Amino acid sequence: MRKMQKRIALILALGLLCCAAVSASALTFTDAHGNTVELDESLEAYTGAVLRGAENAARAGETNLGDLWTDALRWFAVSGTINDYFEEDDVTAGITGIDADADHIVALWNGGNLRADVAEGKFGAEQLAEVLPYPNTVAVVYVTGAQLAEALEAASQGLPCTEETADLCASFMQVSGLKYTVDTSREFDRGEAYGEKGWFRAASLGRVVLEEVNGQPFDAEATYAVITSNANFNGMDSSYIFPAAAEENGKSTITTAVVRDVVWMYIEKELGNQIGEAYAEPQGRITIQ
């Protein structure tokens, strides 16, 4: 009996050691806030081109990574997948979907939150965590066309992006669902200072021309649903427009969806884990003159 008990004890001990070994080998990532995040090491996709985010590429102009990232956010909303990620209080208040037609849904993502390239070939969750080392969640904020134009004007204030202006260019917006031009020969009209890192409100508009929204003429009076991050929703960088707009429209909200997870959903469900020719180069959404 004692021999049997010892054998059982040994088997249990070995089992615990195996579990510990499996746990120790789990894929983890330390984010920019010092949090240890467990990643799904089973995720795998392929890209036929380098997706550009490193060396301030996404702060200086449109990149293929910016196109992919914002397409994922817009898809999340347009497809209705976002509907499963509203907070319980929002659902109780009647917020169960995006209150806009697809042609009035756009996605904006600040270039400063795309921090690394994704190399050509196979990649996994760790590479996306390096691109976005922050625990951002998806937010939706309803803005007028005039507010959208001002948001893009303010976001352009650091352009053209140089060593001296790179910090300000963190606010530059990658986009999906719209096209716009920035005329850098025109000075940004500085209003009052905003935040603690040198940004200013736009005192007037003039650098940015919004050319179209989802193939339709831009309408300054229309209401657009902007899909972005919780950080932009709360006014990060030059995004003073978004918290103000959220106050005006109570349907604006922050969801429980983690942005990196949403990007993976898009890659898997829409792209079949193959990032192909469509993202080989930037798609011509943003023109910087």
Coordinates of N, CA and C in Angstrom, one line a residue, residues 66-245:
G66 N -0.7 51.0 -41.6 CA -1.7 51.9 -41.2 C -3.0 51.6 -41.9
D67 N -2.9 51.2 -43.2 CA -4.1 50.8 -44.0 C -4.7 49.6 -43.4
L68 N -3.9 48.6 -43.1 CA -4.4 47.3 -42.6 C -5.0 47.5 -41.2
W69 N -4.4 48.3 -40.4 CA -4.8 48.5 -39.0 C -6.2 49.2 -39.0
T70 N -6.3 50.2 -39.8 CA -7.6 51.0 -39.8 C -8.7 50.2 -40.5
D71 N -8.3 49.4 -41.5 CA -9.3 48.6 -42.2 C -9.9 47.6 -41.2
A72 N -9.0 47.1 -40.3 CA -9.5 46.1 -39.3 C -10.5 46.8 -38.4
L73 N -10.3 48.0 -38.0 CA -11.2 48.7 -37.1 C -12.5 49.0 -37.8
R74 N -12.4 49.5 -39.0 CA -13.7 49.8 -39.7 C -14.5 48.5 -40.0
W75 N -13.8 47.4 -40.4 CA -14.5 46.2 -40.6 C -15.2 45.7 -39.3
F76 N -14.5 45.9 -38.2 CA -15.1 45.5 -36.9 C -16.5 46.1 -36.7
A77 N -16.6 47.4 -37.1 CA -17.8 48.1 -36.9 C -18.8 47.8 -38.0
V78 N -18.4 47.9 -39.2 CA -19.3 47.7 -40.4 C -19.9 46.3 -40.4
S79 N -19.1 45.3 -40.0 CA -19.6 43.9 -40.0 C -20.5 43.6 -38.9
G80 N -20.6 44.5 -37.9 CA -21.5 44.2 -36.7 C -20.8 43.4 -35.6
T81 N -19.6 43.0 -35.9 CA -18.8 42.2 -34.9 C -18.7 43.0 -33.6
I82 N -18.6 44.3 -33.7 CA -18.5 45.2 -32.5 C -19.6 45.0 -31.6
N83 N -20.8 44.6 -32.1 CA -22.0 44.6 -31.3 C -21.9 43.7 -30.0
D84 N -21.0 42.7 -30.1 CA -20.8 41.8 -28.9 C -19.9 42.4 -27.9
Y85 N -19.4 43.6 -28.0 CA -18.3 44.1 -27.2 C -18.7 45.4 -26.5
F86 N -20.0 45.7 -26.5 CA -20.4 46.9 -25.7 C -20.6 46.5 -24.2
E87 N -20.2 47.5 -23.4 CA -20.4 47.2 -21.9 C -21.9 47.0 -21.6
E88 N -22.1 46.3 -20.5 CA -23.4 46.0 -20.1 C -24.3 47.2 -19.8
D89 N -23.7 48.3 -19.3 CA -24.4 49.5 -19.0 C -24.8 50.2 -20.3
D90 N -23.9 50.1 -21.3 CA -24.3 50.7 -22.6 C -25.4 49.9 -23.3
V91 N -25.4 48.6 -23.2 CA -26.5 47.8 -23.8 C -27.8 48.1 -23.1
T92 N -27.7 48.2 -21.8 CA -28.9 48.6 -21.0 C -29.5 50.0 -21.5
A93 N -28.5 50.9 -21.8 CA -28.9 52.2 -22.3 C -29.3 52.2 -23.7
G94 N -29.3 51.1 -24.4 CA -29.8 51.0 -25.8 C -28.7 51.1 -26.8
I95 N -27.4 51.0 -26.4 CA -26.3 51.0 -27.3 C -25.9 49.6 -27.7
T96 N -26.4 49.1 -28.8 CA -26.2 47.7 -29.2 C -25.6 47.6 -30.6
G97 N -25.3 48.7 -31.2 CA -24.7 48.7 -32.5 C -24.2 50.1 -32.9
I98 N -23.6 50.2 -34.1 CA -23.2 51.5 -34.6 C -24.4 52.3 -35.2
D99 N -24.6 53.5 -34.7 CA -25.7 54.3 -35.1 C -25.4 55.1 -36.4
A100 N -25.0 54.4 -37.4 CA -24.6 55.1 -38.7 C -24.6 54.1 -39.8
D101 N -24.9 54.5 -41.0 CA -24.8 53.6 -42.2 C -23.3 53.4 -42.5
A102 N -23.0 52.3 -43.2 CA -21.6 52.0 -43.5 C -20.9 53.1 -44.2
D103 N -21.6 53.9 -45.0 CA -20.8 55.0 -45.7 C -20.5 56.2 -44.8
H104 N -21.0 56.1 -43.6 CA -20.7 57.1 -42.6 C -19.8 56.6 -41.4
I105 N -19.2 55.5 -41.7 CA -18.3 54.9 -40.7 C -16.9 55.0 -41.2
V106 N -16.0 55.5 -40.4 CA -14.6 55.7 -40.7 C -13.7 55.2 -39.5
A107 N -12.5 54.9 -39.8 CA -11.6 54.5 -38.7 C -10.3 55.4 -38.8
L108 N -9.9 55.9 -37.6 CA -8.7 56.7 -37.5 C -7.8 56.1 -36.4
W109 N -6.5 56.1 -36.7 CA -5.5 55.6 -35.8 C -4.2 56.4 -35.9
N110 N -3.8 56.9 -34.7 CA -2.6 57.8 -34.7 C -1.3 57.0 -34.9
G111 N -0.5 57.6 -35.8 CA 0.7 56.9 -36.2 C 1.7 56.6 -35.1
G112 N 1.6 57.4 -34.0 CA 2.5 57.1 -32.9 C 2.2 55.8 -32.2
N113 N 1.1 55.2 -32.4 CA 0.7 53.9 -31.8 C 0.9 52.8 -32.8
L114 N 1.8 53.0 -33.8 CA 2.2 51.9 -34.6 C 3.8 51.9 -34.5
R115 N 4.3 51.0 -33.7 CA 5.7 51.2 -33.2 C 6.7 50.3 -33.9
A116 N 6.3 49.3 -34.7 CA 7.3 48.4 -35.3 C 6.8 47.9 -36.7
D117 N 7.7 47.4 -37.4 CA 7.4 46.7 -38.7 C 6.9 45.3 -38.4
V118 N 6.2 44.8 -39.3 CA 5.9 43.3 -39.4 C 6.7 42.8 -40.6
A119 N 7.7 41.9 -40.3 CA 8.6 41.5 -41.4 C 7.8 40.6 -42.4
E120 N 8.3 40.6 -43.6 CA 7.7 39.7 -44.6 C 7.8 38.3 -44.2
G121 N 6.8 37.5 -44.5 CA 6.8 36.1 -44.1 C 5.8 35.8 -43.0
K122 N 6.0 34.7 -42.2 CA 5.1 34.3 -41.2 C 5.3 35.2 -40.0
F123 N 4.2 35.5 -39.3 CA 4.2 36.3 -38.0 C 3.1 35.8 -37.1
G124 N 3.2 36.2 -35.8 CA 2.2 35.8 -34.9 C 1.9 36.9 -33.9
A125 N 1.2 36.5 -32.8 CA 0.7 37.5 -31.9 C 1.8 38.4 -31.3
E126 N 3.0 37.9 -31.1 CA 4.1 38.6 -30.6 C 4.5 39.8 -31.4
Q127 N 4.5 39.6 -32.7 CA 4.8 40.7 -33.7 C 3.8 41.8 -33.6
L128 N 2.5 41.5 -33.5 CA 1.5 42.5 -33.3 C 1.6 43.2 -32.0
A129 N 2.0 42.5 -31.0 CA 2.2 43.2 -29.7 C 3.4 44.2 -29.7
E130 N 4.3 43.9 -30.6 CA 5.5 44.8 -30.7 C 5.0 46.0 -31.5
V131 N 4.1 45.9 -32.4 CA 3.6 47.0 -33.2 C 2.8 47.9 -32.2
L132 N 1.9 47.3 -31.4 CA 1.1 48.1 -30.5 C 1.4 47.6 -29.0
P133 N 2.3 48.1 -28.3 CA 2.7 47.7 -27.0 C 1.8 48.3 -25.9
Y134 N 0.6 48.6 -26.2 CA -0.4 49.2 -25.3 C -1.7 48.4 -25.2
P135 N -2.3 48.5 -24.1 CA -3.6 47.7 -23.9 C -4.8 48.5 -24.4
N136 N -4.7 49.0 -25.6 CA -5.8 49.8 -26.2 C -7.0 49.0 -26.5
T137 N -8.2 49.6 -26.2 CA -9.4 49.0 -26.6 C -10.1 49.9 -27.7
V138 N -11.1 49.3 -28.4 CA -11.8 50.0 -29.5 C -12.8 50.9 -28.9
A139 N -12.9 52.1 -29.5 CA -13.9 53.1 -29.1 C -14.6 53.6 -30.3
V140 N -15.8 54.1 -30.1 CA -16.6 54.7 -31.2 C -17.0 56.1 -30.7
V141 N -16.7 57.1 -31.5 CA -17.2 58.5 -31.2 C -17.8 59.1 -32.4
Y142 N -19.0 59.7 -32.1 CA -19.8 60.3 -33.2 C -19.4 61.8 -33.3
V143 N -19.0 62.2 -34.5 CA -18.6 63.5 -34.8 C -19.3 64.1 -36.0
T144 N -19.4 65.4 -36.0 CA -19.9 66.1 -37.2 C -18.8 66.1 -38.3
G145 N -19.1 66.3 -39.5 CA -18.1 66.4 -40.5 C -17.1 67.5 -40.2
A146 N -17.6 68.6 -39.7 CA -16.8 69.8 -39.3 C -15.8 69.4 -38.2
Q147 N -16.2 68.6 -37.3 CA -15.3 68.1 -36.2 C -14.3 67.1 -36.7
L148 N -14.7 66.3 -37.7 CA -13.8 65.3 -38.3 C -12.7 66.1 -39.0
A149 N -13.1 67.1 -39.7 CA -12.1 67.9 -40.5 C -11.1 68.6 -39.5
E150 N -11.6 69.1 -38.4 CA -10.8 69.8 -37.4 C -9.8 68.7 -36.7
A151 N -10.3 67.5 -36.5 CA -9.5 66.5 -35.9 C -8.3 66.2 -36.8
L152 N -8.5 66.1 -38.1 CA -7.5 65.8 -39.0 C -6.5 67.0 -39.1
E153 N -7.1 68.2 -39.1 CA -6.2 69.4 -39.2 C -5.3 69.4 -38.0
A154 N -5.8 69.2 -36.8 CA -5.0 69.2 -35.6 C -3.9 68.1 -35.6
A155 N -4.4 67.0 -36.1 CA -3.5 65.8 -36.2 C -2.3 66.0 -37.1
S156 N -2.4 67.0 -38.0 CA -1.4 67.2 -39.1 C -0.4 68.2 -38.6
Q157 N -0.5 68.8 -37.4 CA 0.3 70.0 -37.1 C 1.8 69.7 -37.0
G158 N 2.3 68.5 -36.9 CA 3.7 68.2 -36.9 C 4.3 68.1 -38.2
L159 N 3.5 67.9 -39.3 CA 4.0 67.6 -40.6 C 4.7 68.8 -41.2
P160 N 5.7 68.7 -42.1 CA 6.3 67.4 -42.4 C 7.1 66.8 -41.3
C161 N 7.2 65.5 -41.2 CA 7.8 64.8 -40.1 C 9.3 64.8 -40.2
T162 N 10.0 65.4 -39.2 CA 11.4 65.5 -39.1 C 11.9 65.0 -37.8
E163 N 13.2 65.0 -37.5 CA 13.6 64.6 -36.2 C 13.1 65.5 -35.1
E164 N 13.0 66.8 -35.5 CA 12.5 67.8 -34.5 C 11.0 67.7 -34.3
T165 N 10.2 67.3 -35.3 CA 8.8 67.3 -35.1 C 8.2 65.9 -34.9
A166 N 9.1 64.9 -34.8 CA 8.6 63.5 -34.7 C 7.6 63.3 -33.6
D167 N 7.9 63.9 -32.4 CA 6.9 63.7 -31.3 C 5.6 64.3 -31.6
L168 N 5.5 65.4 -32.2 CA 4.2 66.0 -32.6 C 3.5 65.2 -33.7
C169 N 4.3 64.5 -34.5 CA 3.7 63.7 -35.6 C 3.1 62.4 -35.1
A170 N 3.3 62.1 -33.8 CA 2.6 61.0 -33.2 C 1.1 61.0 -33.4
S171 N 0.6 62.3 -33.5 CA -0.8 62.5 -33.7 C -1.4 62.2 -35.1
F172 N -0.5 62.2 -36.1 CA -0.9 62.0 -37.5 C -1.8 60.8 -37.6
M173 N -2.9 60.9 -38.4 CA -3.9 59.9 -38.5 C -3.8 59.0 -39.7
Q174 N -3.6 57.7 -39.5 CA -3.8 56.7 -40.6 C -5.3 56.5 -40.6
V175 N -5.9 56.2 -41.8 CA -7.4 56.2 -41.9 C -7.9 55.1 -42.8
S176 N -9.1 54.8 -42.6 CA -9.9 53.9 -43.4 C -11.3 54.5 -43.6
G177 N -11.7 54.5 -44.9 CA -13.1 55.0 -45.2 C -13.0 56.4 -45.6
L178 N -11.9 57.0 -45.8 CA -11.8 58.4 -46.2 C -10.5 58.7 -46.9
K179 N -10.5 59.8 -47.7 CA -9.3 60.3 -48.3 C -9.1 61.7 -48.0
Y180 N -7.8 62.1 -47.7 CA -7.6 63.5 -47.4 C -6.2 63.9 -47.8
T181 N -6.0 65.2 -48.0 CA -4.7 65.8 -48.4 C -4.3 66.8 -47.4
V182 N -3.0 66.8 -47.1 CA -2.4 67.8 -46.2 C -1.4 68.7 -47.0
D183 N -1.7 70.0 -47.0 CA -0.8 70.9 -47.7 C 0.2 71.5 -46.7
T184 N 1.4 70.9 -46.7 CA 2.4 71.4 -45.7 C 3.0 72.7 -46.0
S185 N 2.7 73.3 -47.2 CA 3.2 74.6 -47.5 C 2.4 75.7 -46.7
R186 N 1.3 75.3 -46.2 CA 0.5 76.2 -45.3 C 0.8 75.9 -43.9
E187 N 1.0 77.0 -43.1 CA 1.3 76.9 -41.7 C 0.1 76.4 -40.9
F188 N 0.3 75.6 -40.0 CA -0.7 75.2 -39.0 C -1.1 76.4 -38.2
D189 N -2.3 76.7 -38.1 CA -2.8 77.9 -37.4 C -3.0 77.5 -35.9
R190 N -2.0 77.8 -35.1 CA -2.0 77.4 -33.7 C -3.1 78.2 -32.9
G191 N -3.9 77.5 -32.2 CA -4.8 78.0 -31.2 C -4.2 77.9 -29.9
E192 N -5.0 77.7 -28.8 CA -4.4 77.5 -27.5 C -3.7 76.2 -27.3
A193 N -2.8 76.2 -26.5 CA -2.0 74.9 -26.2 C -2.9 73.9 -25.7
Y194 N -2.6 72.6 -26.0 CA -3.4 71.5 -25.6 C -2.5 70.4 -25.1
G195 N -2.8 69.8 -23.9 CA -2.0 68.8 -23.4 C -0.6 69.3 -22.9
E196 N 0.2 68.3 -22.6 CA 1.5 68.6 -21.9 C 2.7 68.4 -22.8
K197 N 2.5 68.1 -24.1 CA 3.6 67.7 -24.9 C 3.8 68.6 -26.2
G198 N 3.2 69.7 -26.1 CA 3.5 70.7 -27.2 C 2.4 70.8 -28.3
W199 N 1.3 70.1 -28.2 CA 0.2 70.2 -29.2 C -0.6 71.5 -29.0
F200 N -1.3 71.9 -30.1 CA -2.1 73.0 -30.1 C -3.5 72.7 -30.7
R201 N -4.5 73.4 -30.3 CA -5.8 73.3 -31.0 C -5.7 74.0 -32.3
A202 N -6.5 73.6 -33.3 CA -6.5 74.3 -34.6 C -7.4 75.6 -34.5
A203 N -6.8 76.7 -34.7 CA -7.5 78.0 -34.6 C -8.4 78.2 -35.9
S204 N -7.9 77.6 -37.0 CA -8.7 77.6 -38.2 C -8.3 76.4 -39.1
L205 N -9.1 76.1 -40.1 CA -8.8 75.0 -41.0 C -8.2 75.6 -42.3
G206 N -7.3 74.8 -42.9 CA -6.7 75.2 -44.1 C -5.6 74.3 -44.7
R207 N -5.0 73.5 -43.8 CA -4.0 72.5 -44.3 C -4.6 71.3 -44.9
V208 N -5.7 70.9 -44.3 CA -6.3 69.6 -44.6 C -7.5 69.8 -45.5
V209 N -7.6 69.0 -46.6 CA -8.8 68.9 -47.4 C -9.3 67.5 -47.4
L210 N -10.5 67.3 -46.9 CA -11.2 66.0 -46.9 C -11.8 65.8 -48.3
E211 N -11.3 64.9 -49.0 CA -11.7 64.7 -50.4 C -13.0 63.9 -50.5
E212 N -13.1 62.8 -49.8 CA -14.3 61.9 -49.9 C -14.3 61.0 -48.6
V213 N -15.5 60.6 -48.4 CA -15.8 59.6 -47.3 C -16.5 58.4 -47.9
N214 N -15.8 57.3 -47.9 CA -16.4 56.0 -48.4 C -17.0 56.2 -49.8
G215 N -16.2 57.0 -50.6 CA -16.6 57.2 -52.0 C -17.7 58.2 -52.2
Q216 N -18.1 58.9 -51.1 CA -19.1 59.9 -51.2 C -18.5 61.3 -50.9
P217 N -19.1 62.4 -51.4 CA -18.6 63.7 -51.0 C -18.6 63.9 -49.5
F218 N -17.6 64.6 -49.0 CA -17.5 64.9 -47.6 C -18.6 65.9 -47.3
D219 N -19.3 65.8 -46.2 CA -20.4 66.6 -45.7 C -20.1 67.1 -44.3
A220 N -19.8 68.4 -44.2 CA -19.5 69.0 -42.9 C -20.6 69.0 -41.9
E221 N -21.8 68.8 -42.4 CA -23.0 68.8 -41.5 C -23.4 67.4 -41.1
A222 N -22.9 66.4 -41.8 CA -23.3 65.0 -41.5 C -22.7 64.5 -40.2
T223 N -23.2 63.4 -39.7 CA -22.6 62.8 -38.5 C -21.9 61.5 -39.0
Y224 N -20.7 61.4 -38.5 CA -19.8 60.2 -38.8 C -19.5 59.5 -37.6
A225 N -19.4 58.1 -37.7 CA -19.0 57.3 -36.6 C -17.5 57.0 -36.8
V226 N -16.7 57.5 -35.9 CA -15.2 57.3 -35.9 C -14.9 56.1 -35.0
I227 N -14.2 55.1 -35.6 CA -13.8 54.0 -34.8 C -12.3 54.2 -34.6
T228 N -11.9 54.2 -33.3 CA -10.6 54.5 -32.9 C -10.2 53.8 -31.6
S229 N -9.2 54.3 -30.9 CA -8.8 53.7 -29.6 C -9.4 54.5 -28.4
N230 N -9.4 53.8 -27.3 CA -9.9 54.5 -26.1 C -9.0 55.7 -25.7
A231 N -7.7 55.6 -26.1 CA -6.8 56.7 -25.8 C -7.1 57.9 -26.6
N232 N -7.4 57.8 -27.9 CA -7.9 58.9 -28.7 C -9.2 59.4 -28.2
F233 N -10.1 58.5 -27.9 CA -11.4 58.9 -27.4 C -11.3 59.8 -26.2
N234 N -10.3 59.5 -25.4 CA -10.0 60.3 -24.1 C -9.2 61.5 -24.4
G235 N -8.8 61.8 -25.6 CA -8.1 63.0 -25.9 C -6.6 63.0 -26.0
M236 N -6.0 61.8 -26.2 CA -4.6 61.7 -26.3 C -4.0 62.5 -27.5
D237 N -2.7 63.0 -27.3 CA -2.0 63.7 -28.3 C -2.9 65.0 -28.7
S238 N -3.2 65.1 -30.0 CA -3.9 66.3 -30.4 C -5.4 66.1 -30.5
S239 N -5.9 64.9 -29.9 CA -7.3 64.5 -30.2 C -8.3 65.2 -29.2
Y240 N -8.2 66.5 -29.1 CA -9.1 67.2 -28.2 C -10.6 67.2 -28.7
I241 N -10.8 67.0 -30.0 CA -12.1 66.9 -30.6 C -12.9 65.8 -30.0
F242 N -12.3 64.6 -29.8 CA -13.1 63.4 -29.5 C -13.7 63.4 -28.1
P243 N -13.1 63.8 -27.0 CA -13.8 63.9 -25.8 C -14.9 64.9 -25.8
A244 N -14.7 66.0 -26.6 CA -15.8 67.0 -26.7 C -17.0 66.5 -27.4
A245 N -16.7 65.8 -28.5 CA -17.8 65.2 -29.3 C -18.5 64.1 -28.6

